[in-house]
PDB file of C-alpha atoms in Angstrom:
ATOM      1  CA  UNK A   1     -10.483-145.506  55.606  1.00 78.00           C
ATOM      2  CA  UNK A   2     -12.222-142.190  57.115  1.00 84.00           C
ATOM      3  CA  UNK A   3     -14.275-144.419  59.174  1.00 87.00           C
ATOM      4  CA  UNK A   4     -11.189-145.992  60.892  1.00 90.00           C
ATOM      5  CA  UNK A   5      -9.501-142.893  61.246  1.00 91.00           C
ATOM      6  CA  UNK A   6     -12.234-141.847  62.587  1.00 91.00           C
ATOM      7  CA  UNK A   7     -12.618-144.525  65.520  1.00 90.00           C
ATOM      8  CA  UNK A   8      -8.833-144.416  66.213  1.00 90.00           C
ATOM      9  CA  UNK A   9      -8.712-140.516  67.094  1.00 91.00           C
ATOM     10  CA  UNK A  10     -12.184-140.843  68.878  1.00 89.00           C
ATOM     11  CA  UNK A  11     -10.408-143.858  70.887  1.00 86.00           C
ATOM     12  CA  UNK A  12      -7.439-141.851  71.729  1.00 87.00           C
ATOM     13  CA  UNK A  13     -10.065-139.241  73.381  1.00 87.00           C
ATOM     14  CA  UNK A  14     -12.073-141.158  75.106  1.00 81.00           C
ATOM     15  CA  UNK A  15      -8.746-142.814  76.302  1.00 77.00           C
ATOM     16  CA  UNK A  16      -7.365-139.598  77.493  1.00 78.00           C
ATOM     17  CA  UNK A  17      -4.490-139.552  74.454  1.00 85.00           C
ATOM     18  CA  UNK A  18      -6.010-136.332  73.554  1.00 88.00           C
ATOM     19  CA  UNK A  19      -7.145-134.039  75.884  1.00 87.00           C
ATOM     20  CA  UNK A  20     -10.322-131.212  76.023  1.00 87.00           C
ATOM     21  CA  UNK A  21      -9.036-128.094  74.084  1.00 91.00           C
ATOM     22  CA  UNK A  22      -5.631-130.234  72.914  1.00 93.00           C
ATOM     23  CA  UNK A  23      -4.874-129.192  69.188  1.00 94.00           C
ATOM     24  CA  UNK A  24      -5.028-131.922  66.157  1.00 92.00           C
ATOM     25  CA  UNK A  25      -1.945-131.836  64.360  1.00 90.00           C
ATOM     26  CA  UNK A  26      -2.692-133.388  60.922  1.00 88.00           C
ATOM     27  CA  UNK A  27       0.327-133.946  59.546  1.00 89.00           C
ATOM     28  CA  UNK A  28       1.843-135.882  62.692  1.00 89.00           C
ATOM     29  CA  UNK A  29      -1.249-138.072  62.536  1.00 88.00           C
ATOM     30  CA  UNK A  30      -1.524-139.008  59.160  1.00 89.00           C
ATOM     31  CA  UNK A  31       2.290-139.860  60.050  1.00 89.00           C
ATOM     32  CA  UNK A  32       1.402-142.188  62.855  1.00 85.00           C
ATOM     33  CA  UNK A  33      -1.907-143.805  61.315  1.00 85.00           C
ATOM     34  CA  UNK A  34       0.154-143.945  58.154  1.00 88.00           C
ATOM     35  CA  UNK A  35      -2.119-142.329  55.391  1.00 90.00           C
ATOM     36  CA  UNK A  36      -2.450-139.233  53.689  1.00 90.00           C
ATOM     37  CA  UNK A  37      -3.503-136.123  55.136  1.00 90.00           C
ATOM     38  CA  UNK A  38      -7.041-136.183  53.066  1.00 91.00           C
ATOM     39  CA  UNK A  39      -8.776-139.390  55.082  1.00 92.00           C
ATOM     40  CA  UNK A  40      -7.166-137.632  58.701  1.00 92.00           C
ATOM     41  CA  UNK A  41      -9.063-134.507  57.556  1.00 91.00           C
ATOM     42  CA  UNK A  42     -12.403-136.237  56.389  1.00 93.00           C
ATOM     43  CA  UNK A  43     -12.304-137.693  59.879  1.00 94.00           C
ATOM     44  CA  UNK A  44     -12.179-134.620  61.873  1.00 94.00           C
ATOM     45  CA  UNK A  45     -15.131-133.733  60.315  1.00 93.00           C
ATOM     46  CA  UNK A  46     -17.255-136.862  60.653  1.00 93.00           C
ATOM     47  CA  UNK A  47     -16.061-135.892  64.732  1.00 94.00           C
ATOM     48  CA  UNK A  48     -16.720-132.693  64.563  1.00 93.00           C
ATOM     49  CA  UNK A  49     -20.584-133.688  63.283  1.00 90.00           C
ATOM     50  CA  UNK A  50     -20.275-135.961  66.010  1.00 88.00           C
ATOM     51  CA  UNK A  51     -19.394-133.759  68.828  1.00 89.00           C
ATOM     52  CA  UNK A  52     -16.181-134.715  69.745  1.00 92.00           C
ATOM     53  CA  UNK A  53     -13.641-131.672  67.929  1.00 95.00           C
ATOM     54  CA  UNK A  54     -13.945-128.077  66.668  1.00 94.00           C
ATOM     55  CA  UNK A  55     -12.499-127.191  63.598  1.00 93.00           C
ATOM     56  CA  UNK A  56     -11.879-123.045  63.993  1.00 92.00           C
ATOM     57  CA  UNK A  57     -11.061-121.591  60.911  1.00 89.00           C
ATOM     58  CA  UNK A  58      -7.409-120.246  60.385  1.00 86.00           C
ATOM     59  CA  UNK A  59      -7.041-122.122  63.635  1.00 92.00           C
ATOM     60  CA  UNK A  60      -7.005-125.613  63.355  1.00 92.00           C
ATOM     61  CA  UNK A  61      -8.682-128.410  64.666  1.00 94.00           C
ATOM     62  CA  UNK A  62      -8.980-129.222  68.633  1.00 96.00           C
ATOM     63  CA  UNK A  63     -10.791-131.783  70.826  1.00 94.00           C
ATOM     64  CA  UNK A  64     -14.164-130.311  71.771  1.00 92.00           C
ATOM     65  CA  UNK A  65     -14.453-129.097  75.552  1.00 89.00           C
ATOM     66  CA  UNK A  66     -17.701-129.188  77.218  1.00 88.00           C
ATOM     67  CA  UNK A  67     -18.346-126.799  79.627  1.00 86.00           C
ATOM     68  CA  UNK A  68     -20.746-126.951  82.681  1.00 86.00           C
ATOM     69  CA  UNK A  69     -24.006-125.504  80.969  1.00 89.00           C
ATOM     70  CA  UNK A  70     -23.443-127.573  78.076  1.00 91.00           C
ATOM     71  CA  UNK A  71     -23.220-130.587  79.929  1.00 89.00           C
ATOM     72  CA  UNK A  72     -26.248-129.884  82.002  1.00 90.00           C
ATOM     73  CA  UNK A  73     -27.806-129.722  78.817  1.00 93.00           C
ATOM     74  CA  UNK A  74     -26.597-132.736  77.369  1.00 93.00           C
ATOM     75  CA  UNK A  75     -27.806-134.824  80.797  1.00 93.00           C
ATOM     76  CA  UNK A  76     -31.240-133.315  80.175  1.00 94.00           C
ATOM     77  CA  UNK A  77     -31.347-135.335  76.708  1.00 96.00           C
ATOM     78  CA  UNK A  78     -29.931-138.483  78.216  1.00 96.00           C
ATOM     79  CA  UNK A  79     -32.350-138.282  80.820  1.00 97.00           C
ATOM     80  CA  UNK A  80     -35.309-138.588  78.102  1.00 97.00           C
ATOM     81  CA  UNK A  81     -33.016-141.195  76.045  1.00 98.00           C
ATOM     82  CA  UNK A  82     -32.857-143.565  79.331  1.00 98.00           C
ATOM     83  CA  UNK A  83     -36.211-143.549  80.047  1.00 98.00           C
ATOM     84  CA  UNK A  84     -37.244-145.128  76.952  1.00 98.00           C
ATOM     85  CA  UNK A  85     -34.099-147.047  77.170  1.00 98.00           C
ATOM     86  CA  UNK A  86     -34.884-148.472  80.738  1.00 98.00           C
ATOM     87  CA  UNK A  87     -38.593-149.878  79.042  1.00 98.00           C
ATOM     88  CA  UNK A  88     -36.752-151.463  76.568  1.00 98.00           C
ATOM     89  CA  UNK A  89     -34.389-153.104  78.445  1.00 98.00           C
ATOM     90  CA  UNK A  90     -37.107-155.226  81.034  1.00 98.00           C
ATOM     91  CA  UNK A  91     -38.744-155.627  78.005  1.00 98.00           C
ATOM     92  CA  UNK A  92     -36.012-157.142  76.214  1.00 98.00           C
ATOM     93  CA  UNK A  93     -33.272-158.225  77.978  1.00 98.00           C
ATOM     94  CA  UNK A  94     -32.827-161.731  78.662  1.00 98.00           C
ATOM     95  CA  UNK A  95     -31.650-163.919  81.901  1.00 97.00           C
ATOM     96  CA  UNK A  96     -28.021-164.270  80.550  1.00 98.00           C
ATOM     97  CA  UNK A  97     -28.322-160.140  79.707  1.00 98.00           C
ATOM     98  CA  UNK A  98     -28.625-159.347  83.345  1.00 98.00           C
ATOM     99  CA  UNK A  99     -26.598-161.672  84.631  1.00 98.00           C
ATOM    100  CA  UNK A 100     -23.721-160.171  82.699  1.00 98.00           C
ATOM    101  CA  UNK A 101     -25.210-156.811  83.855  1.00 98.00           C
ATOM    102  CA  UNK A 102     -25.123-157.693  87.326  1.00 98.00           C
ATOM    103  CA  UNK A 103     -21.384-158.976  87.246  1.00 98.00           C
ATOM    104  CA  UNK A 104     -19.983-155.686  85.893  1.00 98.00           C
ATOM    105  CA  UNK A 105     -21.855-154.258  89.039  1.00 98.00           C
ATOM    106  CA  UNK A 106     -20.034-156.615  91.387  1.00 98.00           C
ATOM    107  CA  UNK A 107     -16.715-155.478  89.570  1.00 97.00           C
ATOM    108  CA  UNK A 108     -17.310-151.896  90.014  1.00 96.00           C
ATOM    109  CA  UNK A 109     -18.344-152.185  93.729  1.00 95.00           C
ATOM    110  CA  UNK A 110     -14.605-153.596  94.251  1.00 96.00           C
ATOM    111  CA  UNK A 111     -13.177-150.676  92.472  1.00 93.00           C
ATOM    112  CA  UNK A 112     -15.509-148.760  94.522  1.00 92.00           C
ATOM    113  CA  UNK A 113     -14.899-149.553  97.734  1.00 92.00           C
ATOM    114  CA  UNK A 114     -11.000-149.833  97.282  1.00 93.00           C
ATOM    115  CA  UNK A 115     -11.317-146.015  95.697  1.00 88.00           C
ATOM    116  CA  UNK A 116      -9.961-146.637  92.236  1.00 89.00           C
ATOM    117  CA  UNK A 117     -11.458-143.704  90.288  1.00 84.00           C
ATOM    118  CA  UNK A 118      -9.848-144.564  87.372  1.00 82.00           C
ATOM    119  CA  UNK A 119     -11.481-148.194  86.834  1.00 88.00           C
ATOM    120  CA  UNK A 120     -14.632-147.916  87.829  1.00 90.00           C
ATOM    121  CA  UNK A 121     -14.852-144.909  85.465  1.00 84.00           C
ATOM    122  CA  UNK A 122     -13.918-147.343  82.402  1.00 87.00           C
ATOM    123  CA  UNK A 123     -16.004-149.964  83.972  1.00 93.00           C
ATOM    124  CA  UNK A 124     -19.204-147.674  84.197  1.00 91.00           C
ATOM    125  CA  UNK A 125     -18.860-146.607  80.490  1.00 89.00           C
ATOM    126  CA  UNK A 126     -18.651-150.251  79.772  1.00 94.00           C
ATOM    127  CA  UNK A 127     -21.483-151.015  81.960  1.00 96.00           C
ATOM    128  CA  UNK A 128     -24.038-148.394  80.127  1.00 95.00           C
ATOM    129  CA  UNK A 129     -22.922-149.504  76.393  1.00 96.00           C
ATOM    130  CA  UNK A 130     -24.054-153.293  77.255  1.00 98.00           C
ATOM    131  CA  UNK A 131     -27.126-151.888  79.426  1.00 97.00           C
ATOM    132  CA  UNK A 132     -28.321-149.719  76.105  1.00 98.00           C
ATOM    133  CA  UNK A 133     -27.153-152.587  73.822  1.00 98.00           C
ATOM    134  CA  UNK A 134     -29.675-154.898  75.483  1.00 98.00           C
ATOM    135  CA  UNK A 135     -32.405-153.090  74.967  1.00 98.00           C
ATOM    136  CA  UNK A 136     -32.426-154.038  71.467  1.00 98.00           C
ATOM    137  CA  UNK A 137     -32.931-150.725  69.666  1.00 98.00           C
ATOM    138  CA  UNK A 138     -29.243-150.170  67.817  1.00 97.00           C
ATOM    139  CA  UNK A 139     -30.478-146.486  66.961  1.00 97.00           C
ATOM    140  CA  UNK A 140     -31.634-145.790  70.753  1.00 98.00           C
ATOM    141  CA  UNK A 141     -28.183-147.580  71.413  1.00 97.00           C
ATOM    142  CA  UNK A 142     -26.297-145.270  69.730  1.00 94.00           C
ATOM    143  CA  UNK A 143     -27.748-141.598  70.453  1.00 95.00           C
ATOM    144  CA  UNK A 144     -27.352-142.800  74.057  1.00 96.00           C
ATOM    145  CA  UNK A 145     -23.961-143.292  73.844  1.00 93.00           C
ATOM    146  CA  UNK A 146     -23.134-140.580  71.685  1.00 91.00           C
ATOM    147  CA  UNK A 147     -24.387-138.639  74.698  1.00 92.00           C
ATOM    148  CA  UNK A 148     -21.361-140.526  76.888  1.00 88.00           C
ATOM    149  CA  UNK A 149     -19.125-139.532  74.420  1.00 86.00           C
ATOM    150  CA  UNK A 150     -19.860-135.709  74.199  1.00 88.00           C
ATOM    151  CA  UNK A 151     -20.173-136.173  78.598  1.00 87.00           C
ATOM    152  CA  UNK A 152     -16.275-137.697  78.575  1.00 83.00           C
ATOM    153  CA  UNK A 153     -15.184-134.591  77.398  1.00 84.00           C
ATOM    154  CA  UNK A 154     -16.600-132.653  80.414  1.00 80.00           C
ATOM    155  CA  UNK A 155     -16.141-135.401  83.098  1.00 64.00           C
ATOM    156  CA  UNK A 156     -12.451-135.981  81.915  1.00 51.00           C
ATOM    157  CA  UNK A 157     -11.270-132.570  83.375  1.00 43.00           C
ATOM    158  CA  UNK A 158     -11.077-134.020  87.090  1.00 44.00           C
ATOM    159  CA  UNK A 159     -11.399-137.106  88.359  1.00 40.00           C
ATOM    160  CA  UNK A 160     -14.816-138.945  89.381  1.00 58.00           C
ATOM    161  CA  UNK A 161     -15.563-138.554  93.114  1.00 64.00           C
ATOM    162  CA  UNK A 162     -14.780-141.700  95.354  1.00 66.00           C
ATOM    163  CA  UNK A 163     -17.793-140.496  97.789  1.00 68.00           C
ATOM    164  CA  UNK A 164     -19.999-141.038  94.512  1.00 81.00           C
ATOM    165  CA  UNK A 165     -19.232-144.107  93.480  1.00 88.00           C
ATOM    166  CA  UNK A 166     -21.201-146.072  95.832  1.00 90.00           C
ATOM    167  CA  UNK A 167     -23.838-144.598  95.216  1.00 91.00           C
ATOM    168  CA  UNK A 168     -24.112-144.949  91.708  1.00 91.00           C
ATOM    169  CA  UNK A 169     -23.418-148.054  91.751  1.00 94.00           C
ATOM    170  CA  UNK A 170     -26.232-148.166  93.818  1.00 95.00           C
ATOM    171  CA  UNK A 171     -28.491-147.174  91.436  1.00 96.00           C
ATOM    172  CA  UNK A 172     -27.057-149.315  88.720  1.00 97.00           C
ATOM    173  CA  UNK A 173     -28.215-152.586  90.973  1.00 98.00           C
ATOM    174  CA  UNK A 174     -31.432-150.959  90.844  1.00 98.00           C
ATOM    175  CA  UNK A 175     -31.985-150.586  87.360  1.00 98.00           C
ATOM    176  CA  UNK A 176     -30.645-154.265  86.985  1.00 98.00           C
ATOM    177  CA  UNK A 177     -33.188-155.651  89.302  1.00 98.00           C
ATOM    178  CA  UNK A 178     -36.209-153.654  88.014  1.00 98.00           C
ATOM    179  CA  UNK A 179     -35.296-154.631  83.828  1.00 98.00           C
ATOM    180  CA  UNK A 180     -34.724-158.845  85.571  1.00 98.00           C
ATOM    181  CA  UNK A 181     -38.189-158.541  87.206  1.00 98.00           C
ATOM    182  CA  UNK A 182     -39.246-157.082  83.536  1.00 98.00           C
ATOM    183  CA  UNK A 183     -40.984-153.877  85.236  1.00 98.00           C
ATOM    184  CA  UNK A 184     -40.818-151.591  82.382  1.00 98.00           C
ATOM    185  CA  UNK A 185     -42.091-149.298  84.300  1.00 98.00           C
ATOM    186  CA  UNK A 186     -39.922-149.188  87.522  1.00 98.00           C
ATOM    187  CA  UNK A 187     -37.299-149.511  84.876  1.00 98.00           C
ATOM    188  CA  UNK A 188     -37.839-146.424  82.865  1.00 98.00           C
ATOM    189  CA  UNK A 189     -37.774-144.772  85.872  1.00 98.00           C
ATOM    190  CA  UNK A 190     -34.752-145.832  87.730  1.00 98.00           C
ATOM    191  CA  UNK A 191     -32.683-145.469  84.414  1.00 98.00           C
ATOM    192  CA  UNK A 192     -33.934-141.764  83.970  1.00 98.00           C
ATOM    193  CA  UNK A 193     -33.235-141.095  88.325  1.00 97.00           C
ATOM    194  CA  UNK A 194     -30.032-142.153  87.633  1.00 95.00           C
ATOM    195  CA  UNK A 195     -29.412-139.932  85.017  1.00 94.00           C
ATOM    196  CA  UNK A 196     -31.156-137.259  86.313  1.00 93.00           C
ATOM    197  CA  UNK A 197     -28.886-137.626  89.780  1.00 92.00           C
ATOM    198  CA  UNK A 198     -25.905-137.617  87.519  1.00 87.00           C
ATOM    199  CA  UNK A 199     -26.866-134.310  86.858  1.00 87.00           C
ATOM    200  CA  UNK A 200     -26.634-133.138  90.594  1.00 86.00           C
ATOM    201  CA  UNK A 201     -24.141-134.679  91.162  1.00 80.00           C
ATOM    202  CA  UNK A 202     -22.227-132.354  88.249  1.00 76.00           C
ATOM    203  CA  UNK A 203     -23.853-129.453  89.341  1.00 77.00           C
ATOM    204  CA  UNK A 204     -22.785-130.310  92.944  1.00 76.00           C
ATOM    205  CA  UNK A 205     -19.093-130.994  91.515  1.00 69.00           C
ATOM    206  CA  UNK A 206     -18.890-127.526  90.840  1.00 65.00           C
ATOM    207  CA  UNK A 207     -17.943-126.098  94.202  1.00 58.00           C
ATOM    208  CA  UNK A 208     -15.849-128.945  95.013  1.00 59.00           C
ATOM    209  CA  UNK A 209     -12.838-131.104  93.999  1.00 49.00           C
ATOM    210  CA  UNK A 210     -13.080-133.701  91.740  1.00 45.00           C
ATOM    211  CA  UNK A 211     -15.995-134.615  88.798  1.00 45.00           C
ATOM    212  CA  UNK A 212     -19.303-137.030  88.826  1.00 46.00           C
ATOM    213  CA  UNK A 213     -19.607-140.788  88.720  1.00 50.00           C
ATOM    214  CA  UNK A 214     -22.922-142.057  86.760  1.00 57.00           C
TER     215      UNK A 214
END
């Protein structure tokens, strides 16, 4: 029961339900869920260990935020994660794997070059689960996108930058084409560039509107 607690209070913050710094009332969400208190409060902790709350003593509990150093940090882990990820994937993936791949590309260039933020942000985190998924390493899978996670919680704040988009999605097509010509190689090191841009692109954010696209 912990477990699906769990997944439903991570959902509603990757959703934007509950927001960076927002408080966790217990009581009112064992009330909605519809349990006890006890699972509610074993599942706060599974997300705190997890990266996605604080639990402050004599405070309470509140969704983690993620400030720019931290975040910078976190993109210099994903940055090793994707390189090894990238190998994996033109090593693994099959013809149907980046067909799909290359589909969810064509969907986020329309919501790129119409300017909706707001998909193509849902779209890209979409777009990276099945790219890591295909790789064929569940554990790789999985740190990876507990680093998207912990990243949501910065990136969230402000909206992703329409000037971005394009070229992210840029770099997606390149990854793509590299893992369908199985170039582990040229693979490895698109995925990590990417990743690695993402970065600049958040540090650029800074002095400017708006957040980064990846």
């Amino acid at each position: 029961m912990a477990t699906a607690i769990q997944e439903k209070i991570e959902r509603m913050i990757l959703e934007g339900d509950l927001a960076p710094g927002q408080r966790l009332n217990e009581f009112a969400l064992a009330k909605e869920i519809g349990v006890s208190r006890s699972p509610v409060r074993e599942a706060c902790r599974k997300l705190e260990q997890a990266g996605m709350v604080e639990i402050i003593n004599n405070r309470g509990i509140f969704v983690r935020q993620v400030d720019l150093k931290q975040a910078l940090d976190i993109y210099e882990i994903r940055g090793a994660l994707a390189e090894l990820s990238g190998q994996l994937l033109a090593r693994n993936a099959t013809a149907a794997d980046t067909e799909e791949l290359q589909k969810r590309i064509a969907q986020m260039e329309v919501s790129a070059s119409v300017g909706d933020t707001t998909s193509y942000y849902r779209q890209n985190l979409e777009f990276h689960r099945r790219l890591v998924e295909f790789t064929r390493n569940p554990r790789l899978a999985d740190m990876f996108l507990a680093t998207d996670k912990e990243l949501h919680l910065y990136r969230q704040r402000s909206l992703v930058q329409s000037s971005g988009m394009e070229v992210s999605n840029n770099e997606h097509r390149a990854i793509v084409e590299s893992a369908n010509a199985h170039d582990e190689v040229a693979t490895a090191a698109a995925f990590k560039a990417h990743i690695l841009n993402g970065r600049q692109r958040a540090i650029s954010a800074v002095t400017r509107e708006g957040s980064v696209s990846e």
